[in-house]
N, C-alpha and C. Protein backbone atom coordinates (compact mmCIF):
# COMPACT_ATOMS: atom_id res chain seq x y z
N HIS A 1 11.91 6.28 -16.58
CA HIS A 1 13.13 5.84 -15.94
C HIS A 1 13.09 6.03 -14.43
N ASP A 2 12.17 6.78 -13.92
CA ASP A 2 12.12 7.09 -12.50
C ASP A 2 10.98 6.32 -11.83
N TYR A 3 11.29 5.11 -11.35
CA TYR A 3 10.26 4.28 -10.76
C TYR A 3 9.66 4.91 -9.51
N MET A 4 10.42 5.73 -8.81
CA MET A 4 9.90 6.36 -7.59
C MET A 4 8.63 7.15 -7.91
N HIS A 5 8.60 7.79 -9.06
CA HIS A 5 7.43 8.57 -9.40
C HIS A 5 6.41 7.75 -10.19
N ARG A 6 6.87 6.88 -11.03
CA ARG A 6 5.95 6.09 -11.87
C ARG A 6 5.17 5.06 -11.05
N VAL A 7 5.85 4.34 -10.18
CA VAL A 7 5.21 3.27 -9.42
C VAL A 7 4.75 3.77 -8.04
N LEU A 8 5.64 4.44 -7.32
CA LEU A 8 5.33 4.80 -5.94
C LEU A 8 4.43 6.02 -5.81
N GLN A 9 4.36 6.84 -6.83
CA GLN A 9 3.44 7.96 -6.78
C GLN A 9 2.42 7.90 -7.92
N GLY A 10 2.49 6.85 -8.71
CA GLY A 10 1.55 6.66 -9.81
C GLY A 10 0.61 5.50 -9.53
N THR A 11 1.00 4.31 -9.97
CA THR A 11 0.11 3.16 -9.86
C THR A 11 -0.08 2.66 -8.43
N GLY A 12 0.96 2.70 -7.61
CA GLY A 12 0.87 2.21 -6.22
C GLY A 12 -0.25 2.87 -5.43
N PRO A 13 -0.27 4.20 -5.35
CA PRO A 13 -1.34 4.87 -4.60
C PRO A 13 -2.74 4.64 -5.18
N VAL A 14 -2.83 4.47 -6.49
CA VAL A 14 -4.13 4.21 -7.13
C VAL A 14 -4.62 2.81 -6.76
N VAL A 15 -3.75 1.83 -6.85
CA VAL A 15 -4.12 0.45 -6.50
C VAL A 15 -4.53 0.38 -5.02
N LEU A 16 -3.75 1.02 -4.15
CA LEU A 16 -4.08 1.01 -2.73
C LEU A 16 -5.44 1.65 -2.48
N TYR A 17 -5.70 2.76 -3.11
CA TYR A 17 -7.00 3.43 -2.95
C TYR A 17 -8.15 2.51 -3.38
N HIS A 18 -8.05 1.92 -4.56
CA HIS A 18 -9.14 1.08 -5.07
C HIS A 18 -9.33 -0.18 -4.22
N PHE A 19 -8.23 -0.70 -3.69
CA PHE A 19 -8.34 -1.84 -2.77
C PHE A 19 -9.15 -1.43 -1.54
N LEU A 20 -8.83 -0.29 -0.95
CA LEU A 20 -9.54 0.17 0.24
C LEU A 20 -11.01 0.47 -0.05
N GLU A 21 -11.27 1.03 -1.21
CA GLU A 21 -12.66 1.30 -1.59
C GLU A 21 -13.45 0.01 -1.71
N ALA A 22 -12.86 -1.02 -2.28
CA ALA A 22 -13.53 -2.32 -2.41
C ALA A 22 -13.79 -2.93 -1.04
N MET A 23 -12.86 -2.73 -0.12
CA MET A 23 -12.99 -3.29 1.22
C MET A 23 -14.13 -2.66 2.01
N GLU A 24 -14.57 -1.47 1.62
CA GLU A 24 -15.65 -0.80 2.35
C GLU A 24 -16.95 -1.59 2.34
N ALA A 25 -17.11 -2.52 1.42
CA ALA A 25 -18.30 -3.36 1.40
C ALA A 25 -18.29 -4.38 2.55
N HIS A 26 -17.12 -4.58 3.18
CA HIS A 26 -16.97 -5.63 4.19
C HIS A 26 -16.58 -5.09 5.57
N ILE A 27 -15.71 -4.11 5.60
CA ILE A 27 -15.26 -3.51 6.86
C ILE A 27 -15.08 -2.02 6.64
N GLN A 28 -14.71 -1.32 7.67
CA GLN A 28 -14.37 0.10 7.55
C GLN A 28 -12.84 0.18 7.49
N PRO A 29 -12.26 0.04 6.28
CA PRO A 29 -10.81 -0.10 6.17
C PRO A 29 -10.02 1.13 6.61
N TRP A 30 -10.58 2.31 6.38
CA TRP A 30 -9.84 3.54 6.71
C TRP A 30 -9.63 3.62 8.22
N ALA A 31 -10.70 3.50 8.98
CA ALA A 31 -10.61 3.59 10.43
C ALA A 31 -9.79 2.42 10.99
N PHE A 32 -10.01 1.23 10.43
CA PHE A 32 -9.25 0.07 10.90
C PHE A 32 -7.76 0.28 10.71
N LEU A 33 -7.37 0.70 9.51
CA LEU A 33 -5.94 0.87 9.23
C LEU A 33 -5.32 2.03 10.00
N GLU A 34 -6.11 3.04 10.32
CA GLU A 34 -5.57 4.13 11.14
C GLU A 34 -5.07 3.57 12.48
N GLY A 35 -5.84 2.69 13.08
CA GLY A 35 -5.42 2.06 14.33
C GLY A 35 -4.37 0.99 14.12
N TYR A 36 -4.52 0.20 13.07
CA TYR A 36 -3.62 -0.92 12.77
C TYR A 36 -2.19 -0.45 12.56
N PHE A 37 -2.04 0.64 11.84
CA PHE A 37 -0.70 1.16 11.56
C PHE A 37 0.03 1.59 12.83
N GLN A 38 -0.70 1.94 13.85
CA GLN A 38 -0.06 2.40 15.09
C GLN A 38 0.58 1.27 15.87
N TYR A 39 0.30 0.02 15.49
CA TYR A 39 0.96 -1.13 16.11
C TYR A 39 2.34 -1.40 15.50
N PHE A 40 2.62 -0.76 14.38
CA PHE A 40 3.88 -0.99 13.68
C PHE A 40 4.84 0.16 13.96
N HIS A 41 6.09 -0.20 14.15
CA HIS A 41 7.12 0.82 14.41
C HIS A 41 8.15 0.76 13.29
N PHE A 42 8.38 1.90 12.69
CA PHE A 42 9.30 2.00 11.58
C PHE A 42 10.65 2.52 12.07
N PRO A 43 11.73 2.19 11.37
CA PRO A 43 13.03 2.77 11.74
C PRO A 43 12.95 4.29 11.74
N LYS A 44 13.59 4.91 12.72
CA LYS A 44 13.54 6.38 12.82
C LYS A 44 14.04 7.06 11.56
N ALA A 45 14.99 6.46 10.88
CA ALA A 45 15.55 7.06 9.65
C ALA A 45 14.49 7.16 8.55
N TRP A 46 13.47 6.32 8.60
CA TRP A 46 12.41 6.36 7.59
C TRP A 46 11.51 7.57 7.75
N LYS A 47 11.40 8.08 8.97
CA LYS A 47 10.53 9.23 9.27
C LYS A 47 9.10 8.97 8.81
N CYS A 48 8.59 7.78 9.10
CA CYS A 48 7.26 7.38 8.63
C CYS A 48 6.33 6.94 9.76
N ASN A 49 6.63 7.28 11.00
CA ASN A 49 5.75 6.88 12.10
C ASN A 49 4.41 7.60 12.08
N HIS A 50 4.22 8.51 11.16
CA HIS A 50 2.97 9.27 11.04
C HIS A 50 2.03 8.70 9.98
N VAL A 51 2.40 7.61 9.31
CA VAL A 51 1.60 7.15 8.17
C VAL A 51 0.18 6.76 8.55
N HIS A 52 -0.05 6.44 9.82
CA HIS A 52 -1.43 6.14 10.24
C HIS A 52 -2.36 7.32 9.97
N SER A 53 -1.80 8.53 9.97
CA SER A 53 -2.64 9.72 9.76
C SER A 53 -3.23 9.79 8.35
N TYR A 54 -2.70 9.03 7.42
CA TYR A 54 -3.25 9.00 6.06
C TYR A 54 -4.57 8.24 5.98
N PHE A 55 -4.98 7.63 7.09
CA PHE A 55 -6.21 6.85 7.11
C PHE A 55 -7.29 7.49 7.99
N THR A 56 -7.06 8.74 8.43
CA THR A 56 -8.07 9.44 9.21
C THR A 56 -9.28 9.74 8.32
N LYS A 57 -10.37 10.06 8.95
CA LYS A 57 -11.61 10.36 8.21
C LYS A 57 -11.39 11.53 7.24
N LYS A 58 -10.70 12.57 7.71
CA LYS A 58 -10.45 13.75 6.88
C LYS A 58 -9.59 13.39 5.66
N LYS A 59 -8.52 12.62 5.89
CA LYS A 59 -7.65 12.22 4.78
C LYS A 59 -8.40 11.27 3.83
N ALA A 60 -9.20 10.37 4.39
CA ALA A 60 -9.96 9.44 3.54
C ALA A 60 -10.86 10.21 2.58
N THR A 61 -11.49 11.27 3.08
CA THR A 61 -12.34 12.10 2.21
C THR A 61 -11.50 12.72 1.09
N SER A 62 -10.32 13.20 1.43
CA SER A 62 -9.43 13.79 0.44
C SER A 62 -8.99 12.75 -0.59
N HIS A 63 -8.63 11.56 -0.12
CA HIS A 63 -8.23 10.48 -1.04
C HIS A 63 -9.37 10.11 -1.98
N LYS A 64 -10.59 10.08 -1.44
CA LYS A 64 -11.75 9.73 -2.26
C LYS A 64 -11.99 10.79 -3.33
N ASN A 65 -11.76 12.04 -3.00
CA ASN A 65 -11.91 13.10 -4.00
C ASN A 65 -10.86 12.98 -5.10
N ASN A 66 -9.65 12.54 -4.73
CA ASN A 66 -8.55 12.38 -5.70
C ASN A 66 -8.53 11.02 -6.37
N GLN A 67 -9.27 10.07 -5.82
CA GLN A 67 -9.29 8.67 -6.25
C GLN A 67 -7.90 8.04 -6.24
N LYS A 68 -7.11 8.41 -5.24
CA LYS A 68 -5.81 7.80 -4.98
C LYS A 68 -5.34 8.27 -3.62
N ILE A 69 -4.37 7.57 -3.08
CA ILE A 69 -3.75 7.98 -1.83
C ILE A 69 -2.71 9.03 -2.19
N SER A 70 -2.85 10.21 -1.64
CA SER A 70 -1.90 11.29 -1.93
C SER A 70 -0.87 11.36 -0.82
N CYS A 71 0.35 10.94 -1.14
CA CYS A 71 1.44 10.97 -0.17
C CYS A 71 2.77 10.87 -0.90
N GLN A 72 3.84 10.87 -0.14
CA GLN A 72 5.18 10.79 -0.72
C GLN A 72 5.54 9.34 -1.04
N ALA A 73 6.50 9.17 -1.92
CA ALA A 73 6.94 7.83 -2.31
C ALA A 73 7.44 7.04 -1.10
N SER A 74 8.18 7.68 -0.22
CA SER A 74 8.71 6.99 0.97
C SER A 74 7.57 6.50 1.87
N GLU A 75 6.47 7.22 1.89
CA GLU A 75 5.34 6.82 2.71
C GLU A 75 4.62 5.62 2.10
N ILE A 76 4.53 5.57 0.79
CA ILE A 76 3.96 4.39 0.13
C ILE A 76 4.84 3.17 0.41
N LEU A 77 6.16 3.37 0.38
CA LEU A 77 7.07 2.27 0.71
C LEU A 77 6.83 1.74 2.12
N ALA A 78 6.48 2.62 3.03
CA ALA A 78 6.19 2.20 4.40
C ALA A 78 4.81 1.56 4.51
N MET A 79 3.85 2.02 3.71
CA MET A 79 2.48 1.52 3.81
C MET A 79 2.31 0.11 3.25
N PHE A 80 2.94 -0.18 2.12
CA PHE A 80 2.63 -1.44 1.44
C PHE A 80 2.95 -2.69 2.25
N PRO A 81 4.07 -2.77 2.99
CA PRO A 81 4.28 -3.99 3.79
C PRO A 81 3.21 -4.19 4.87
N VAL A 82 2.75 -3.10 5.47
CA VAL A 82 1.72 -3.21 6.50
C VAL A 82 0.39 -3.60 5.88
N VAL A 83 0.05 -3.00 4.75
CA VAL A 83 -1.21 -3.36 4.09
C VAL A 83 -1.14 -4.79 3.58
N ARG A 84 0.02 -5.22 3.12
CA ARG A 84 0.18 -6.62 2.69
C ARG A 84 -0.08 -7.55 3.88
N HIS A 85 0.46 -7.21 5.03
CA HIS A 85 0.24 -7.99 6.24
C HIS A 85 -1.25 -8.02 6.59
N PHE A 86 -1.91 -6.88 6.46
CA PHE A 86 -3.35 -6.77 6.68
C PHE A 86 -4.11 -7.71 5.74
N VAL A 87 -3.71 -7.77 4.49
CA VAL A 87 -4.37 -8.66 3.52
C VAL A 87 -4.21 -10.12 3.96
N TYR A 88 -2.98 -10.51 4.29
CA TYR A 88 -2.72 -11.90 4.66
C TYR A 88 -3.40 -12.31 5.97
N THR A 89 -3.45 -11.41 6.95
CA THR A 89 -3.92 -11.80 8.27
C THR A 89 -5.38 -11.47 8.56
N VAL A 90 -5.93 -10.46 7.88
CA VAL A 90 -7.30 -10.04 8.16
C VAL A 90 -8.23 -10.30 6.99
N VAL A 91 -7.84 -9.90 5.81
CA VAL A 91 -8.76 -9.92 4.66
C VAL A 91 -8.91 -11.31 4.06
N GLN A 92 -7.80 -11.92 3.69
CA GLN A 92 -7.88 -13.23 3.02
C GLN A 92 -8.50 -14.33 3.89
N PRO A 93 -8.23 -14.38 5.20
CA PRO A 93 -8.89 -15.42 6.00
C PRO A 93 -10.42 -15.33 5.98
N HIS A 94 -10.95 -14.16 5.67
CA HIS A 94 -12.40 -14.00 5.57
C HIS A 94 -12.88 -14.03 4.11
N SER A 95 -11.98 -14.29 3.20
CA SER A 95 -12.29 -14.39 1.76
C SER A 95 -12.96 -13.14 1.20
N HIS A 96 -12.57 -11.97 1.72
CA HIS A 96 -13.09 -10.71 1.20
C HIS A 96 -12.32 -10.29 -0.05
N CYS A 97 -13.00 -9.87 -1.06
CA CYS A 97 -12.44 -9.23 -2.25
C CYS A 97 -11.21 -9.94 -2.82
N PRO A 98 -11.33 -11.18 -3.25
CA PRO A 98 -10.15 -11.91 -3.73
C PRO A 98 -9.46 -11.24 -4.93
N ALA A 99 -10.21 -10.69 -5.86
CA ALA A 99 -9.58 -10.04 -7.02
C ALA A 99 -8.81 -8.79 -6.59
N GLU A 100 -9.39 -8.02 -5.69
CA GLU A 100 -8.73 -6.81 -5.21
C GLU A 100 -7.50 -7.16 -4.38
N CYS A 101 -7.58 -8.24 -3.60
CA CYS A 101 -6.41 -8.70 -2.84
C CYS A 101 -5.28 -9.09 -3.80
N HIS A 102 -5.65 -9.81 -4.85
CA HIS A 102 -4.65 -10.22 -5.84
C HIS A 102 -3.98 -8.99 -6.46
N ALA A 103 -4.78 -7.99 -6.80
CA ALA A 103 -4.22 -6.77 -7.41
C ALA A 103 -3.30 -6.05 -6.43
N LEU A 104 -3.71 -5.95 -5.17
CA LEU A 104 -2.88 -5.28 -4.17
C LEU A 104 -1.57 -6.03 -3.96
N LEU A 105 -1.66 -7.35 -3.86
CA LEU A 105 -0.45 -8.17 -3.65
C LEU A 105 0.47 -8.14 -4.88
N ALA A 106 -0.11 -8.08 -6.07
CA ALA A 106 0.70 -7.96 -7.29
C ALA A 106 1.42 -6.61 -7.30
N MET A 107 0.74 -5.56 -6.88
CA MET A 107 1.38 -4.24 -6.81
C MET A 107 2.49 -4.25 -5.78
N ALA A 108 2.27 -4.91 -4.65
CA ALA A 108 3.31 -5.02 -3.62
C ALA A 108 4.53 -5.75 -4.17
N MET A 109 4.29 -6.80 -4.95
CA MET A 109 5.41 -7.55 -5.55
C MET A 109 6.15 -6.68 -6.55
N ALA A 110 5.43 -5.89 -7.32
CA ALA A 110 6.08 -4.99 -8.27
C ALA A 110 6.93 -3.96 -7.53
N ILE A 111 6.41 -3.43 -6.43
CA ILE A 111 7.20 -2.49 -5.62
C ILE A 111 8.43 -3.17 -5.06
N ASP A 112 8.29 -4.40 -4.60
CA ASP A 112 9.46 -5.15 -4.12
C ASP A 112 10.52 -5.25 -5.20
N GLN A 113 10.10 -5.53 -6.42
CA GLN A 113 11.04 -5.70 -7.52
C GLN A 113 11.75 -4.39 -7.88
N VAL A 114 10.96 -3.33 -8.04
CA VAL A 114 11.58 -2.08 -8.51
C VAL A 114 12.33 -1.35 -7.41
N HIS A 115 12.03 -1.63 -6.16
CA HIS A 115 12.73 -0.93 -5.09
C HIS A 115 13.75 -1.83 -4.40
N ASP A 116 13.27 -2.77 -3.60
CA ASP A 116 14.19 -3.61 -2.83
C ASP A 116 15.06 -4.49 -3.72
N GLY A 117 14.44 -5.14 -4.69
CA GLY A 117 15.20 -6.02 -5.58
C GLY A 117 16.22 -5.27 -6.40
N ASN A 118 15.87 -4.07 -6.82
CA ASN A 118 16.80 -3.25 -7.57
C ASN A 118 17.98 -2.83 -6.70
N GLN A 119 17.71 -2.42 -5.47
CA GLN A 119 18.77 -2.01 -4.56
C GLN A 119 19.70 -3.16 -4.22
N ALA A 120 19.12 -4.36 -4.07
CA ALA A 120 19.93 -5.53 -3.73
C ALA A 120 20.60 -6.16 -4.95
N GLY A 121 20.23 -5.72 -6.13
CA GLY A 121 20.82 -6.25 -7.35
C GLY A 121 20.28 -7.61 -7.74
N VAL A 122 19.07 -7.96 -7.27
CA VAL A 122 18.52 -9.28 -7.58
C VAL A 122 17.37 -9.23 -8.58
N THR A 123 16.95 -8.05 -8.96
CA THR A 123 15.88 -7.94 -9.95
C THR A 123 16.42 -8.31 -11.32
N THR A 124 15.72 -9.22 -11.97
CA THR A 124 16.09 -9.63 -13.32
C THR A 124 14.95 -9.24 -14.26
N ARG A 125 15.21 -9.32 -15.52
CA ARG A 125 14.16 -9.04 -16.50
C ARG A 125 12.97 -9.98 -16.29
N ALA A 126 13.27 -11.25 -16.05
CA ALA A 126 12.21 -12.25 -15.86
C ALA A 126 11.42 -12.01 -14.57
N SER A 127 12.12 -11.69 -13.48
CA SER A 127 11.42 -11.48 -12.21
C SER A 127 10.58 -10.20 -12.25
N LEU A 128 11.09 -9.19 -12.93
CA LEU A 128 10.34 -7.95 -13.07
C LEU A 128 9.10 -8.16 -13.94
N LEU A 129 9.24 -8.89 -15.03
CA LEU A 129 8.11 -9.18 -15.91
C LEU A 129 7.05 -9.97 -15.17
N ALA A 130 7.46 -10.99 -14.41
CA ALA A 130 6.50 -11.80 -13.64
C ALA A 130 5.77 -10.94 -12.62
N ALA A 131 6.48 -10.05 -11.97
CA ALA A 131 5.85 -9.16 -10.98
C ALA A 131 4.87 -8.21 -11.65
N MET A 132 5.25 -7.65 -12.77
CA MET A 132 4.39 -6.68 -13.45
C MET A 132 3.16 -7.34 -14.06
N GLU A 133 3.27 -8.61 -14.40
CA GLU A 133 2.12 -9.34 -14.94
C GLU A 133 1.28 -9.97 -13.86
N GLY A 134 1.71 -9.82 -12.59
CA GLY A 134 0.93 -10.31 -11.47
C GLY A 134 1.02 -11.79 -11.23
N HIS A 135 2.15 -12.40 -11.58
CA HIS A 135 2.32 -13.86 -11.37
C HIS A 135 3.01 -14.13 -10.06
């Protein structure tokens, strides 16, 4: 019943980690995203202007040992829109890792449904099912 822990601290960080691992065959995603995130400014109320630090070399080693991104649910909420933007603007134009991009984007859609759509009251059984099935 608690999507914050099931999705944002369960499957979300695992999908993000595996996406980044797959990207290592093409670019250095950890170092790239550490710099990329610093171009984005989050609302002060989110307290997430530090999320770039999750992509440092030291943190990347820790994530690799855990085989997931270890962070708070609110930080995953801040990361996914930026990583989605990275997929659309950097990764997909070069046709890198199409299956992994699809998985990451499907996870982003699922997060949209369980978080934003739920808060706005627009999530339906059908829209949630489509998101969870990756359509």
